[in-house]
Tab-separated table of C-alpha atoms in Angstrom:
chain	number	residue	atom	x	y	z
A	23	UNK	CA	-42.945	109.558	-29.965
A	24	UNK	CA	-43.666	112.255	-31.773
A	25	UNK	CA	-41.465	115.343	-32.261
A	26	UNK	CA	-44.010	118.544	-32.485
A	27	UNK	CA	-40.821	121.050	-31.413
A	28	UNK	CA	-40.147	121.509	-35.493
A	29	UNK	CA	-43.997	122.493	-35.925
A	30	UNK	CA	-44.542	125.258	-33.120
A	31	UNK	CA	-45.795	128.936	-33.832
A	32	UNK	CA	-43.825	131.469	-33.940
A	33	UNK	CA	-44.165	132.955	-30.509
A	34	UNK	CA	-43.996	136.810	-31.099
A	35	UNK	CA	-46.009	136.372	-34.559
A	36	UNK	CA	-48.495	133.674	-33.986
A	37	UNK	CA	-47.632	132.099	-36.933
A	38	UNK	CA	-45.320	129.584	-38.436
A	39	UNK	CA	-41.337	130.710	-37.974
A	40	UNK	CA	-40.971	129.964	-41.783
A	41	UNK	CA	-43.573	132.633	-42.920
A	42	UNK	CA	-42.133	135.350	-40.437
A	43	UNK	CA	-39.719	136.885	-43.711
A	44	UNK	CA	-42.895	136.964	-45.810
A	45	UNK	CA	-44.716	138.293	-43.369
A	46	UNK	CA	-42.124	141.072	-42.174
A	47	UNK	CA	-41.829	142.185	-46.488
A	48	UNK	CA	-46.002	142.420	-46.487
A	49	UNK	CA	-45.798	144.565	-43.227
A	50	UNK	CA	-43.280	146.734	-44.788
A	51	UNK	CA	-45.346	147.428	-47.842
A	52	UNK	CA	-47.416	149.193	-45.404
A	53	UNK	CA	-46.472	152.590	-43.675
A	54	UNK	CA	-48.254	155.150	-41.194
A	55	UNK	CA	-51.465	154.991	-39.942
A	56	UNK	CA	-54.487	155.301	-42.014
A	57	UNK	CA	-57.114	158.075	-41.921
A	58	UNK	CA	-59.836	157.806	-39.764
A	59	UNK	CA	-63.726	158.720	-39.936
A	60	UNK	CA	-66.939	159.000	-37.939
A	61	UNK	CA	-69.315	156.388	-38.826
A	62	UNK	CA	-73.096	155.467	-37.825
A	63	UNK	CA	-72.973	152.047	-35.432
A	64	UNK	CA	-75.352	150.360	-37.782
A	65	UNK	CA	-72.470	150.652	-41.179
A	66	UNK	CA	-69.726	149.743	-38.240
A	67	UNK	CA	-69.228	146.073	-38.909
A	68	UNK	CA	-65.894	144.352	-40.081
A	69	UNK	CA	-64.688	148.366	-40.120
A	70	UNK	CA	-61.458	148.810	-37.603
A	71	UNK	CA	-61.913	151.040	-34.662
A	72	UNK	CA	-59.780	153.650	-34.357
A	73	UNK	CA	-60.282	154.372	-30.583
A	74	UNK	CA	-61.294	152.911	-27.957
A	75	UNK	CA	-65.100	152.736	-27.555
A	76	UNK	CA	-66.504	153.335	-24.224
A	77	UNK	CA	-70.210	152.424	-22.780
A	78	UNK	CA	-71.978	155.898	-22.432
A	79	UNK	CA	-74.229	153.839	-19.718
A	80	UNK	CA	-74.460	150.508	-17.915
A	81	UNK	CA	-74.880	147.737	-20.036
A	82	UNK	CA	-77.717	146.592	-19.236
A	83	UNK	CA	-79.240	150.018	-18.365
A	84	UNK	CA	-81.802	148.381	-16.056
A	85	UNK	CA	-82.115	145.280	-14.422
A	86	UNK	CA	-83.819	142.103	-16.726
A	87	UNK	CA	-85.523	139.153	-16.141
A	88	UNK	CA	-83.295	135.621	-16.851
A	89	UNK	CA	-86.215	133.684	-15.542
A	90	UNK	CA	-89.843	133.731	-15.285
A	91	UNK	CA	-91.311	134.187	-12.074
A	92	UNK	CA	-92.227	136.667	-9.477
A	93	UNK	CA	-89.947	139.920	-9.218
A	94	UNK	CA	-89.299	140.961	-5.804
A	95	UNK	CA	-87.287	143.030	-3.484
A	96	UNK	CA	-84.271	141.313	-2.518
A	97	UNK	CA	-84.734	143.107	1.203
A	98	UNK	CA	-88.268	142.588	1.359
A	99	UNK	CA	-87.374	138.628	1.561
A	100	UNK	CA	-84.995	139.050	4.417
A	101	UNK	CA	-85.288	136.321	7.236
A	102	UNK	CA	-87.904	134.401	5.319
A	103	UNK	CA	-88.384	130.544	6.811
A	104	UNK	CA	-90.201	127.667	6.448
A	105	UNK	CA	-91.020	128.284	10.109
A	106	UNK	CA	-91.538	131.934	9.615
A	107	UNK	CA	-92.442	132.832	5.770
A	108	UNK	CA	-92.527	136.644	4.358
A	109	UNK	CA	-96.010	137.042	2.532
A	110	UNK	CA	-95.472	139.329	-0.451
A	111	UNK	CA	-98.911	140.858	-1.794
A	112	UNK	CA	-98.973	140.417	-5.448
A	113	UNK	CA	-99.174	143.371	-7.856
A	114	UNK	CA	-101.465	141.668	-11.344
A	115	UNK	CA	-100.414	144.745	-13.570
A	116	UNK	CA	-96.701	143.873	-14.918
A	117	UNK	CA	-97.200	141.901	-18.108
A	118	UNK	CA	-100.119	144.287	-19.010
A	119	UNK	CA	-98.250	146.989	-18.408
A	120	UNK	CA	-94.961	145.644	-20.245
A	121	UNK	CA	-97.242	145.301	-23.166
A	122	UNK	CA	-99.081	149.040	-22.886
A	123	UNK	CA	-96.113	150.730	-22.397
A	124	UNK	CA	-93.195	149.086	-24.123
A	125	UNK	CA	-91.381	147.776	-21.142
A	126	UNK	CA	-91.337	151.285	-18.990
A	127	UNK	CA	-90.121	149.531	-15.432
A	128	UNK	CA	-91.962	152.658	-13.495
A	129	UNK	CA	-95.550	151.826	-15.171
A	130	UNK	CA	-95.609	148.896	-12.245
A	131	UNK	CA	-92.883	149.698	-9.856
A	132	UNK	CA	-92.825	147.712	-6.721
A	133	UNK	CA	-93.776	149.201	-3.412
A	134	UNK	CA	-92.297	147.947	-0.474
A	135	UNK	CA	-93.809	144.253	0.345
A	136	UNK	CA	-94.765	143.372	-2.910
A	137	UNK	CA	-94.011	141.477	-6.109
A	138	UNK	CA	-94.855	140.908	-9.486
A	139	UNK	CA	-95.111	137.891	-11.820
A	140	UNK	CA	-93.311	138.367	-15.004
A	141	UNK	CA	-91.888	136.143	-17.976
A	142	UNK	CA	-88.256	136.011	-19.109
A	143	UNK	CA	-86.500	138.478	-20.668
A	144	UNK	CA	-88.072	141.927	-19.689
A	145	UNK	CA	-87.154	144.449	-17.816
A	146	UNK	CA	-87.707	144.490	-13.781
A	147	UNK	CA	-90.262	146.693	-12.392
A	148	UNK	CA	-88.239	149.581	-11.111
A	149	UNK	CA	-87.122	149.189	-7.239
A	150	UNK	CA	-87.397	145.219	-7.890
A	151	UNK	CA	-83.466	143.418	-8.097
A	152	UNK	CA	-84.318	139.853	-7.708
A	153	UNK	CA	-86.538	137.225	-9.324
A	154	UNK	CA	-88.182	134.658	-7.538
A	155	UNK	CA	-88.300	131.291	-9.724
A	156	UNK	CA	-91.767	129.454	-9.974
A	157	UNK	CA	-91.681	126.031	-12.038
A	158	UNK	CA	-94.786	125.311	-13.617
A	159	UNK	CA	-97.674	123.869	-12.283
A	160	UNK	CA	-98.586	119.844	-13.743
A	161	UNK	CA	-102.424	119.698	-12.572
A	162	UNK	CA	-104.913	117.951	-13.683
A	163	UNK	CA	-107.705	120.625	-11.875
A	164	UNK	CA	-109.263	122.643	-14.960
A	165	UNK	CA	-109.079	126.168	-12.721
A	166	UNK	CA	-106.547	126.940	-9.680
A	167	UNK	CA	-107.167	129.289	-6.804
A	168	UNK	CA	-105.742	132.859	-7.209
A	169	UNK	CA	-104.004	133.737	-4.017
A	170	UNK	CA	-103.848	137.518	-3.806
A	171	UNK	CA	-100.504	136.779	-1.396
A	172	UNK	CA	-96.981	134.990	-2.021
A	173	UNK	CA	-95.353	133.311	0.755
A	174	UNK	CA	-91.777	133.441	0.438
A	175	UNK	CA	-90.170	130.403	3.021
A	176	UNK	CA	-86.257	131.306	1.746
A	177	UNK	CA	-84.847	134.758	1.100
A	178	UNK	CA	-83.591	135.784	-1.843
A	179	UNK	CA	-80.377	137.232	-2.726
A	180	UNK	CA	-79.811	140.165	-4.817
A	181	UNK	CA	-79.430	139.599	-8.321
A	182	UNK	CA	-80.743	136.147	-7.838
A	183	UNK	CA	-82.415	135.038	-11.762
A	184	UNK	CA	-81.930	138.994	-12.913
A	185	UNK	CA	-79.181	140.273	-14.898
A	186	UNK	CA	-78.564	143.739	-13.115
A	187	UNK	CA	-77.605	147.066	-14.350
A	188	UNK	CA	-74.280	147.315	-15.202
A	189	UNK	CA	-73.809	143.630	-14.986
A	190	UNK	CA	-72.238	143.526	-17.957
A	191	UNK	CA	-70.798	146.672	-18.727
A	192	UNK	CA	-70.061	149.461	-16.266
A	193	UNK	CA	-70.662	153.251	-17.685
A	194	UNK	CA	-66.824	154.238	-18.956
A	195	UNK	CA	-65.562	150.729	-19.579
A	196	UNK	CA	-64.244	149.937	-23.129
A	197	UNK	CA	-66.391	148.272	-25.054
A	198	UNK	CA	-63.906	147.595	-27.767
A	199	UNK	CA	-60.274	148.538	-27.935
A	200	UNK	CA	-58.763	150.481	-30.387
A	201	UNK	CA	-57.635	148.200	-33.779
A	202	UNK	CA	-59.960	145.737	-33.088
A	203	UNK	CA	-62.320	144.247	-36.509
A	204	UNK	CA	-66.135	145.178	-35.250
A	205	UNK	CA	-67.493	141.689	-35.828
A	206	UNK	CA	-71.530	141.072	-36.164
A	207	UNK	CA	-70.937	140.398	-32.497
A	208	UNK	CA	-69.153	143.711	-31.341
A	209	UNK	CA	-71.986	145.764	-33.248
A	210	UNK	CA	-74.754	144.072	-31.720
A	211	UNK	CA	-72.661	144.794	-28.247
A	212	UNK	CA	-71.981	148.382	-29.826
A	213	UNK	CA	-75.563	149.385	-30.259
A	214	UNK	CA	-76.973	147.542	-27.319
A	215	UNK	CA	-74.709	149.444	-25.564
A	216	UNK	CA	-76.415	152.993	-26.273
A	217	UNK	CA	-73.573	153.925	-29.169
A	218	UNK	CA	-74.358	155.594	-32.151
A	219	UNK	CA	-71.121	156.123	-33.839
A	220	UNK	CA	-67.497	154.754	-33.867
A	221	UNK	CA	-64.143	156.067	-34.991
A	222	UNK	CA	-63.205	153.916	-37.865
A	223	UNK	CA	-59.474	153.851	-39.685
A	224	UNK	CA	-60.553	154.353	-43.503
A	225	UNK	CA	-61.210	151.359	-45.194
A	226	UNK	CA	-59.128	150.666	-48.532
A	227	UNK	CA	-60.430	150.759	-51.797
A	228	UNK	CA	-59.780	147.028	-52.758
A	229	UNK	CA	-59.676	145.996	-56.717
A	230	UNK	CA	-59.242	142.787	-58.718
A	231	UNK	CA	-57.645	142.755	-62.014
A	232	UNK	CA	-57.400	140.105	-64.730
A	233	UNK	CA	-54.157	140.402	-66.690
A	234	UNK	CA	-53.780	137.127	-68.550
A	235	UNK	CA	-52.936	135.966	-72.016
A	236	UNK	CA	-55.217	132.659	-71.748
A	237	UNK	CA	-57.816	133.080	-68.503
A	238	UNK	CA	-61.409	134.945	-69.783
A	239	UNK	CA	-64.482	135.798	-68.209
A	240	UNK	CA	-66.240	132.803	-68.336
A	241	UNK	CA	-69.244	134.277	-70.853
A	242	UNK	CA	-66.106	134.964	-72.940
A	243	UNK	CA	-64.756	131.663	-73.443
A	244	UNK	CA	-64.523	130.009	-77.214
A	245	UNK	CA	-61.636	127.205	-77.477
A	246	UNK	CA	-60.902	124.483	-75.046
A	247	UNK	CA	-57.669	125.736	-74.406
A	248	UNK	CA	-58.999	129.405	-72.984
A	249	UNK	CA	-59.582	128.995	-68.701
A	250	UNK	CA	-62.611	130.602	-67.983
A	251	UNK	CA	-61.699	133.228	-65.355
A	252	UNK	CA	-62.485	131.581	-61.898
A	253	UNK	CA	-59.686	133.331	-60.106
A	254	UNK	CA	-61.490	136.720	-60.390
A	255	UNK	CA	-64.571	135.398	-59.132
A	256	UNK	CA	-63.603	133.958	-56.222
A	257	UNK	CA	-60.813	136.836	-55.070
A	258	UNK	CA	-63.795	138.976	-55.752
A	259	UNK	CA	-66.345	136.613	-53.173
A	260	UNK	CA	-62.991	136.552	-50.682
A	261	UNK	CA	-63.197	140.211	-50.331
A	262	UNK	CA	-66.950	140.930	-50.111
A	263	UNK	CA	-66.822	137.945	-47.079
A	264	UNK	CA	-63.785	140.238	-45.589
A	265	UNK	CA	-66.369	143.244	-45.590
A	266	UNK	CA	-65.188	145.135	-48.673
A	267	UNK	CA	-67.170	146.764	-51.325
A	268	UNK	CA	-66.709	145.033	-54.643
A	269	UNK	CA	-66.711	146.601	-57.939
A	270	UNK	CA	-66.368	144.939	-61.157
A	271	UNK	CA	-63.090	142.717	-62.276
A	272	UNK	CA	-61.197	145.574	-64.003
A	273	UNK	CA	-58.963	143.969	-67.298
A	274	UNK	CA	-55.227	144.935	-67.935
A	275	UNK	CA	-54.071	143.582	-71.581
A	276	UNK	CA	-50.620	141.731	-70.901
A	277	UNK	CA	-47.749	143.346	-72.729
A	278	UNK	CA	-47.652	141.599	-76.216
A	279	UNK	CA	-43.829	139.462	-77.204
A	280	UNK	CA	-42.777	141.900	-79.665
A	281	UNK	CA	-39.009	142.230	-81.312
A	282	UNK	CA	-40.040	145.780	-82.308
A	283	UNK	CA	-38.396	148.345	-80.408
A	284	UNK	CA	-41.279	150.955	-81.417
A	285	UNK	CA	-43.494	148.591	-80.853
A	286	UNK	CA	-42.484	147.223	-77.434
A	287	UNK	CA	-42.338	151.246	-76.417
A	288	UNK	CA	-45.792	151.949	-77.455
A	289	UNK	CA	-47.479	148.869	-75.797
A	290	UNK	CA	-45.884	149.731	-72.639
A	291	UNK	CA	-46.778	153.022	-72.601
A	292	UNK	CA	-50.492	152.229	-73.440
A	293	UNK	CA	-50.239	149.551	-70.345
A	294	UNK	CA	-48.309	151.861	-68.084
A	295	UNK	CA	-51.109	154.627	-68.365
A	296	UNK	CA	-53.587	151.728	-67.468
A	297	UNK	CA	-51.561	149.963	-64.673
A	298	UNK	CA	-51.507	154.280	-63.168
A	299	UNK	CA	-55.118	155.211	-63.602
A	300	UNK	CA	-55.548	151.406	-61.806
A	301	UNK	CA	-53.636	152.560	-59.040
A	302	UNK	CA	-55.233	156.164	-58.669
A	303	UNK	CA	-58.472	154.579	-58.306
A	304	UNK	CA	-57.111	151.320	-55.442
A	305	UNK	CA	-55.763	151.215	-52.251
A	306	UNK	CA	-55.060	147.457	-52.931
A	307	UNK	CA	-54.840	145.916	-56.566
A	308	UNK	CA	-54.552	142.305	-56.521
A	309	UNK	CA	-54.121	140.747	-60.231
A	310	UNK	CA	-54.475	137.242	-61.271
A	311	UNK	CA	-54.114	135.136	-64.723
A	312	UNK	CA	-50.917	134.698	-65.082
A	313	UNK	CA	-48.888	131.258	-64.821
A	314	UNK	CA	-47.236	130.218	-61.575
A	315	UNK	CA	-43.943	129.900	-63.443
A	316	UNK	CA	-41.253	132.726	-61.481
A	317	UNK	CA	-40.850	133.358	-65.444
A	318	UNK	CA	-43.876	135.098	-65.729
A	319	UNK	CA	-43.720	136.966	-62.365
A	320	UNK	CA	-43.067	140.473	-64.577
A	321	UNK	CA	-45.617	139.876	-66.579
A	322	UNK	CA	-49.558	141.114	-66.153
A	323	UNK	CA	-49.728	142.762	-63.068
A	324	UNK	CA	-46.515	142.701	-62.304
A	325	UNK	CA	-45.298	144.789	-65.344
A	326	UNK	CA	-42.169	146.856	-65.942
A	327	UNK	CA	-40.306	147.856	-63.088
A	328	UNK	CA	-40.947	151.668	-64.587
A	329	UNK	CA	-44.351	151.238	-63.925
A	330	UNK	CA	-43.405	151.167	-60.048
A	331	UNK	CA	-41.610	154.251	-58.685
A	332	UNK	CA	-40.873	152.626	-55.615
A	333	UNK	CA	-39.677	149.367	-57.168
A	334	UNK	CA	-41.018	145.880	-56.651
A	335	UNK	CA	-40.158	142.720	-54.333
A	336	UNK	CA	-41.163	139.360	-54.996
A	337	UNK	CA	-42.630	137.684	-51.984
A	338	UNK	CA	-41.251	134.126	-51.575
A	339	UNK	CA	-43.213	131.418	-49.295
A	340	UNK	CA	-42.328	128.360	-49.759
A	341	UNK	CA	-38.409	128.293	-49.372
A	342	UNK	CA	-38.170	127.935	-53.556
A	343	UNK	CA	-37.096	131.159	-55.910
A	344	UNK	CA	-39.269	130.206	-58.272
A	345	UNK	CA	-42.457	130.679	-56.718
A	346	UNK	CA	-44.428	133.089	-55.207
A	347	UNK	CA	-45.496	136.740	-55.902
A	348	UNK	CA	-44.945	140.296	-56.845
A	349	UNK	CA	-45.726	143.248	-54.300
A	350	UNK	CA	-45.207	146.796	-56.016
A	351	UNK	CA	-45.933	150.247	-54.759
A	352	UNK	CA	-47.578	153.299	-56.496
A	353	UNK	CA	-46.850	157.145	-56.177
A	354	UNK	CA	-47.119	158.838	-53.050
A	355	UNK	CA	-50.767	160.199	-52.762
A	356	UNK	CA	-50.795	161.667	-49.621
A	357	UNK	CA	-52.107	165.268	-49.208
A	358	UNK	CA	-50.691	167.834	-47.340
A	359	UNK	CA	-51.570	168.470	-43.651
A	360	UNK	CA	-51.865	172.219	-42.775
A	361	UNK	CA	-50.578	173.366	-39.374
A	362	UNK	CA	-48.300	169.829	-39.299
A	363	UNK	CA	-44.877	170.395	-40.560
A	364	UNK	CA	-43.735	166.945	-42.697
A	365	UNK	CA	-40.673	165.204	-42.654
A	366	UNK	CA	-39.120	163.656	-45.647
A	367	UNK	CA	-37.602	160.203	-46.623
A	368	UNK	CA	-33.741	160.350	-46.508
A	369	UNK	CA	-33.396	159.113	-49.444
A	370	UNK	CA	-35.551	160.952	-51.295
A	371	UNK	CA	-36.207	164.657	-50.594
A	372	UNK	CA	-39.711	165.257	-52.156
A	373	UNK	CA	-41.355	162.218	-50.728
A	374	UNK	CA	-42.909	163.237	-47.457
A	375	UNK	CA	-43.423	159.951	-44.928
A	376	UNK	CA	-44.819	161.464	-41.644
A	377	UNK	CA	-46.198	164.975	-40.440
A	378	UNK	CA	-45.771	165.905	-36.706
A	379	UNK	CA	-47.923	163.899	-34.349
A	380	UNK	CA	-48.718	161.416	-36.709
A	381	UNK	CA	-48.128	158.883	-39.746
A	382	UNK	CA	-49.506	159.116	-43.001
A	383	UNK	CA	-48.911	157.385	-46.161
A	384	UNK	CA	-51.164	156.978	-49.025
A	385	UNK	CA	-50.233	154.990	-51.955
A	386	UNK	CA	-51.340	151.589	-53.736
A	387	UNK	CA	-50.190	148.215	-52.814
A	388	UNK	CA	-49.668	145.601	-56.306
A	389	UNK	CA	-49.728	142.232	-55.569
A	390	UNK	CA	-49.552	140.017	-58.765
A	391	UNK	CA	-50.764	136.245	-57.978
A	392	UNK	CA	-50.114	134.217	-60.518
A	393	UNK	CA	-51.445	130.516	-60.566
A	394	UNK	CA	-54.871	128.601	-60.767
A	395	UNK	CA	-57.586	129.067	-58.174
A	396	UNK	CA	-56.066	126.745	-55.244
A	397	UNK	CA	-52.728	128.467	-55.435
A	398	UNK	CA	-54.543	132.302	-55.457
A	399	UNK	CA	-56.798	130.793	-52.780
A	400	UNK	CA	-53.827	130.206	-50.616
A	401	UNK	CA	-52.590	133.037	-50.969
A	402	UNK	CA	-55.440	135.191	-50.041
A	403	UNK	CA	-55.739	133.464	-47.058
A	404	UNK	CA	-51.826	133.377	-46.181
A	405	UNK	CA	-51.351	136.902	-47.300
A	406	UNK	CA	-54.016	139.252	-48.106
A	407	UNK	CA	-55.896	138.688	-45.011
A	408	UNK	CA	-52.460	140.167	-43.065
A	409	UNK	CA	-51.729	143.034	-45.615
A	410	UNK	CA	-55.277	144.136	-45.212
A	411	UNK	CA	-55.363	143.903	-41.670
A	412	UNK	CA	-51.535	145.832	-41.714
A	413	UNK	CA	-53.781	148.695	-43.902
A	414	UNK	CA	-56.233	149.011	-41.289
A	415	UNK	CA	-54.308	149.131	-38.490
A	416	UNK	CA	-55.814	145.907	-36.840
A	417	UNK	CA	-53.556	145.367	-33.351
A	418	UNK	CA	-52.995	141.606	-33.899
A	419	UNK	CA	-53.432	141.172	-37.736
A	420	UNK	CA	-54.596	138.084	-39.319
A	421	UNK	CA	-54.145	134.986	-40.330
A	422	UNK	CA	-55.083	133.346	-36.961
A	423	UNK	CA	-53.238	129.604	-37.127
A	424	UNK	CA	-54.266	127.227	-35.141
A	425	UNK	CA	-53.162	123.018	-34.715
A	426	UNK	CA	-54.040	120.427	-35.404
A	427	UNK	CA	-53.459	116.245	-36.037
A	428	UNK	CA	-52.848	114.428	-39.194
A	429	UNK	CA	-55.283	111.315	-39.577
A	430	UNK	CA	-53.100	110.364	-42.303
A	431	UNK	CA	-49.368	110.270	-43.330
A	432	UNK	CA	-48.438	113.209	-45.613
A	433	UNK	CA	-45.352	113.284	-47.490
A	434	UNK	CA	-43.142	116.394	-47.622
A	435	UNK	CA	-40.725	117.981	-49.706
A	436	UNK	CA	-37.227	117.960	-49.473
A	437	UNK	CA	-36.632	121.894	-49.669
A	438	UNK	CA	-40.141	122.906	-50.588
A	439	UNK	CA	-42.996	124.280	-47.869
A	440	UNK	CA	-46.307	122.905	-48.627
A	441	UNK	CA	-49.631	124.424	-48.423
A	442	UNK	CA	-52.605	122.353	-49.035
A	443	UNK	CA	-55.934	121.883	-48.561
A	444	UNK	CA	-57.929	119.725	-46.012
A	445	UNK	CA	-60.954	118.767	-44.047
A	446	UNK	CA	-60.781	119.604	-40.381
A	447	UNK	CA	-63.193	117.478	-37.937
A	448	UNK	CA	-63.641	117.284	-33.640
A	449	UNK	CA	-62.709	114.164	-32.678
A	450	UNK	CA	-64.302	112.466	-29.560
A	451	UNK	CA	-61.986	113.702	-27.296
A	452	UNK	CA	-62.266	116.985	-28.541
A	453	UNK	CA	-59.368	116.786	-30.882
A	454	UNK	CA	-58.920	118.598	-34.358
A	455	UNK	CA	-58.006	115.924	-36.688
A	456	UNK	CA	-57.430	117.053	-40.225
A	457	UNK	CA	-57.903	114.563	-43.435
A	458	UNK	CA	-55.796	115.688	-46.607
A	459	UNK	CA	-54.879	113.615	-49.650
A	460	UNK	CA	-51.045	113.682	-49.745
A	461	UNK	CA	-51.468	113.137	-53.841
A	462	UNK	CA	-52.752	116.977	-54.296
A	463	UNK	CA	-51.002	119.941	-55.784
A	464	UNK	CA	-51.357	123.374	-56.091
A	465	UNK	CA	-54.119	123.133	-58.819
A	466	UNK	CA	-56.161	120.125	-57.381
A	467	UNK	CA	-59.728	121.685	-57.782
A	468	UNK	CA	-61.115	118.597	-55.839
A	469	UNK	CA	-59.208	118.775	-52.921
A	470	UNK	CA	-60.133	122.996	-53.052
A	471	UNK	CA	-63.730	122.125	-53.392
A	472	UNK	CA	-64.305	120.644	-50.373
A	473	UNK	CA	-61.727	121.761	-48.165
A	474	UNK	CA	-62.606	123.795	-45.058
A	475	UNK	CA	-58.562	124.335	-43.561
A	476	UNK	CA	-55.368	125.591	-45.289
A	477	UNK	CA	-52.342	123.544	-44.111
A	478	UNK	CA	-48.972	124.340	-43.959
A	479	UNK	CA	-46.400	121.255	-44.274
A	480	UNK	CA	-42.369	122.764	-43.807
A	481	UNK	CA	-40.244	121.260	-46.088
A	482	UNK	CA	-37.916	118.159	-44.780
A	483	UNK	CA	-36.862	114.933	-45.658
A	484	UNK	CA	-38.743	112.720	-43.443
A	485	UNK	CA	-42.694	112.134	-44.089
A	486	UNK	CA	-45.288	113.363	-41.342
A	487	UNK	CA	-47.297	110.327	-39.106
A	488	UNK	CA	-50.654	110.339	-38.731
A	489	UNK	CA	-51.094	111.598	-35.059
A	490	UNK	CA	-48.083	114.495	-36.026
A	491	UNK	CA	-48.936	118.410	-35.501
A	492	UNK	CA	-49.343	120.681	-37.865
A	493	UNK	CA	-50.282	124.251	-38.476
A	494	UNK	CA	-53.541	125.003	-40.468
A	495	UNK	CA	-55.820	127.771	-41.312
A	496	UNK	CA	-59.837	127.687	-40.467
A	497	UNK	CA	-61.170	129.210	-44.251
A	498	UNK	CA	-63.904	131.606	-42.713
């Protein structure tokens, strides 16, 4: 019998419990609520709502036909039966009026005892509240007799084959709750509901920095040992997929090895000035290009500790001391808020951490993400999605973890958590089954190329058998 209790999600955070401390470290880098702005709804896709968005009117605003047939007033059909049918007068101008008036229901308003034939998906005539469905007639006759009346042999209920006004949302109903990322579906609903502007949190300015000794832009590769920089392109593409405006890749020359104190000081000054410029231009910086070994984390965008006035923190995500990434915090850029009393950090009398009534804390967050593209990709899905949602005050920050079963056995490492790329499919019973190669490593390009999920494997002495539950992220 399979014991899946070891692999259950954390109930509070909806993530594997052994990732909780790493997620807590990330959330500690984001303090306070970001600024808000009011933007046109057409520009709101992938932004995060800063307030509940209410329906300004009923949705839909007028009734619509769901099936083709005769639009009727349900009350006119009361008491109809085969023995005592109700006859309704046919109004023949409905479709023509729809075309000529752009769908104005008043142009084809029904009087008592009238009906009107309409196709599916257009507004009902004024005062109509149901549709009597009429299936297509199959006949060999060239012409069919045109009846001036319609015989109804059973009563029609209000709303039959129709979508009534306010059936989706009543006026004042919450369309989108505060802290929701606006998907294309949500944006379409807002537009359909007549919403013109949406209050959203300010979107962070994100940037990608290449700082490497051996990785170079693809066009600049001259030697076989040089890596064509695929890491920056991947990170930029992920940011763009998540809805962020992406500038070109920034370059930062890493510190050179030197035995001369003067040369080291001059190099650090140049490096520091460049890094400070980057931290003033962006809210979130992702640095790539360094080897994965922990001894190199201080190089590249990790840089000297002196570059980060609030220090650095190493985030571990695989239960080892060597592998992980550096999180550094830039200087406070919070502007004074007129009419609000500032509160200062207890250990820093010059550092404002909130004003009366609301929190604002504006500073750059810098991540130095080492490794080749597969490992950088894992960090993007595991952690960068989380920090972005936190920076935009998403009510339930991602990533969204799911459960699936293994198609074949997987080896677990004794002390190191594994993140491996896999392919998920749905079997004949509707279960998610994951195929994953057991021989892949953090640099496995072949497995990375064909994957649609990232699977988390907790450390342990025993292997996982086929059919056991695992946690995975869908590569959206």
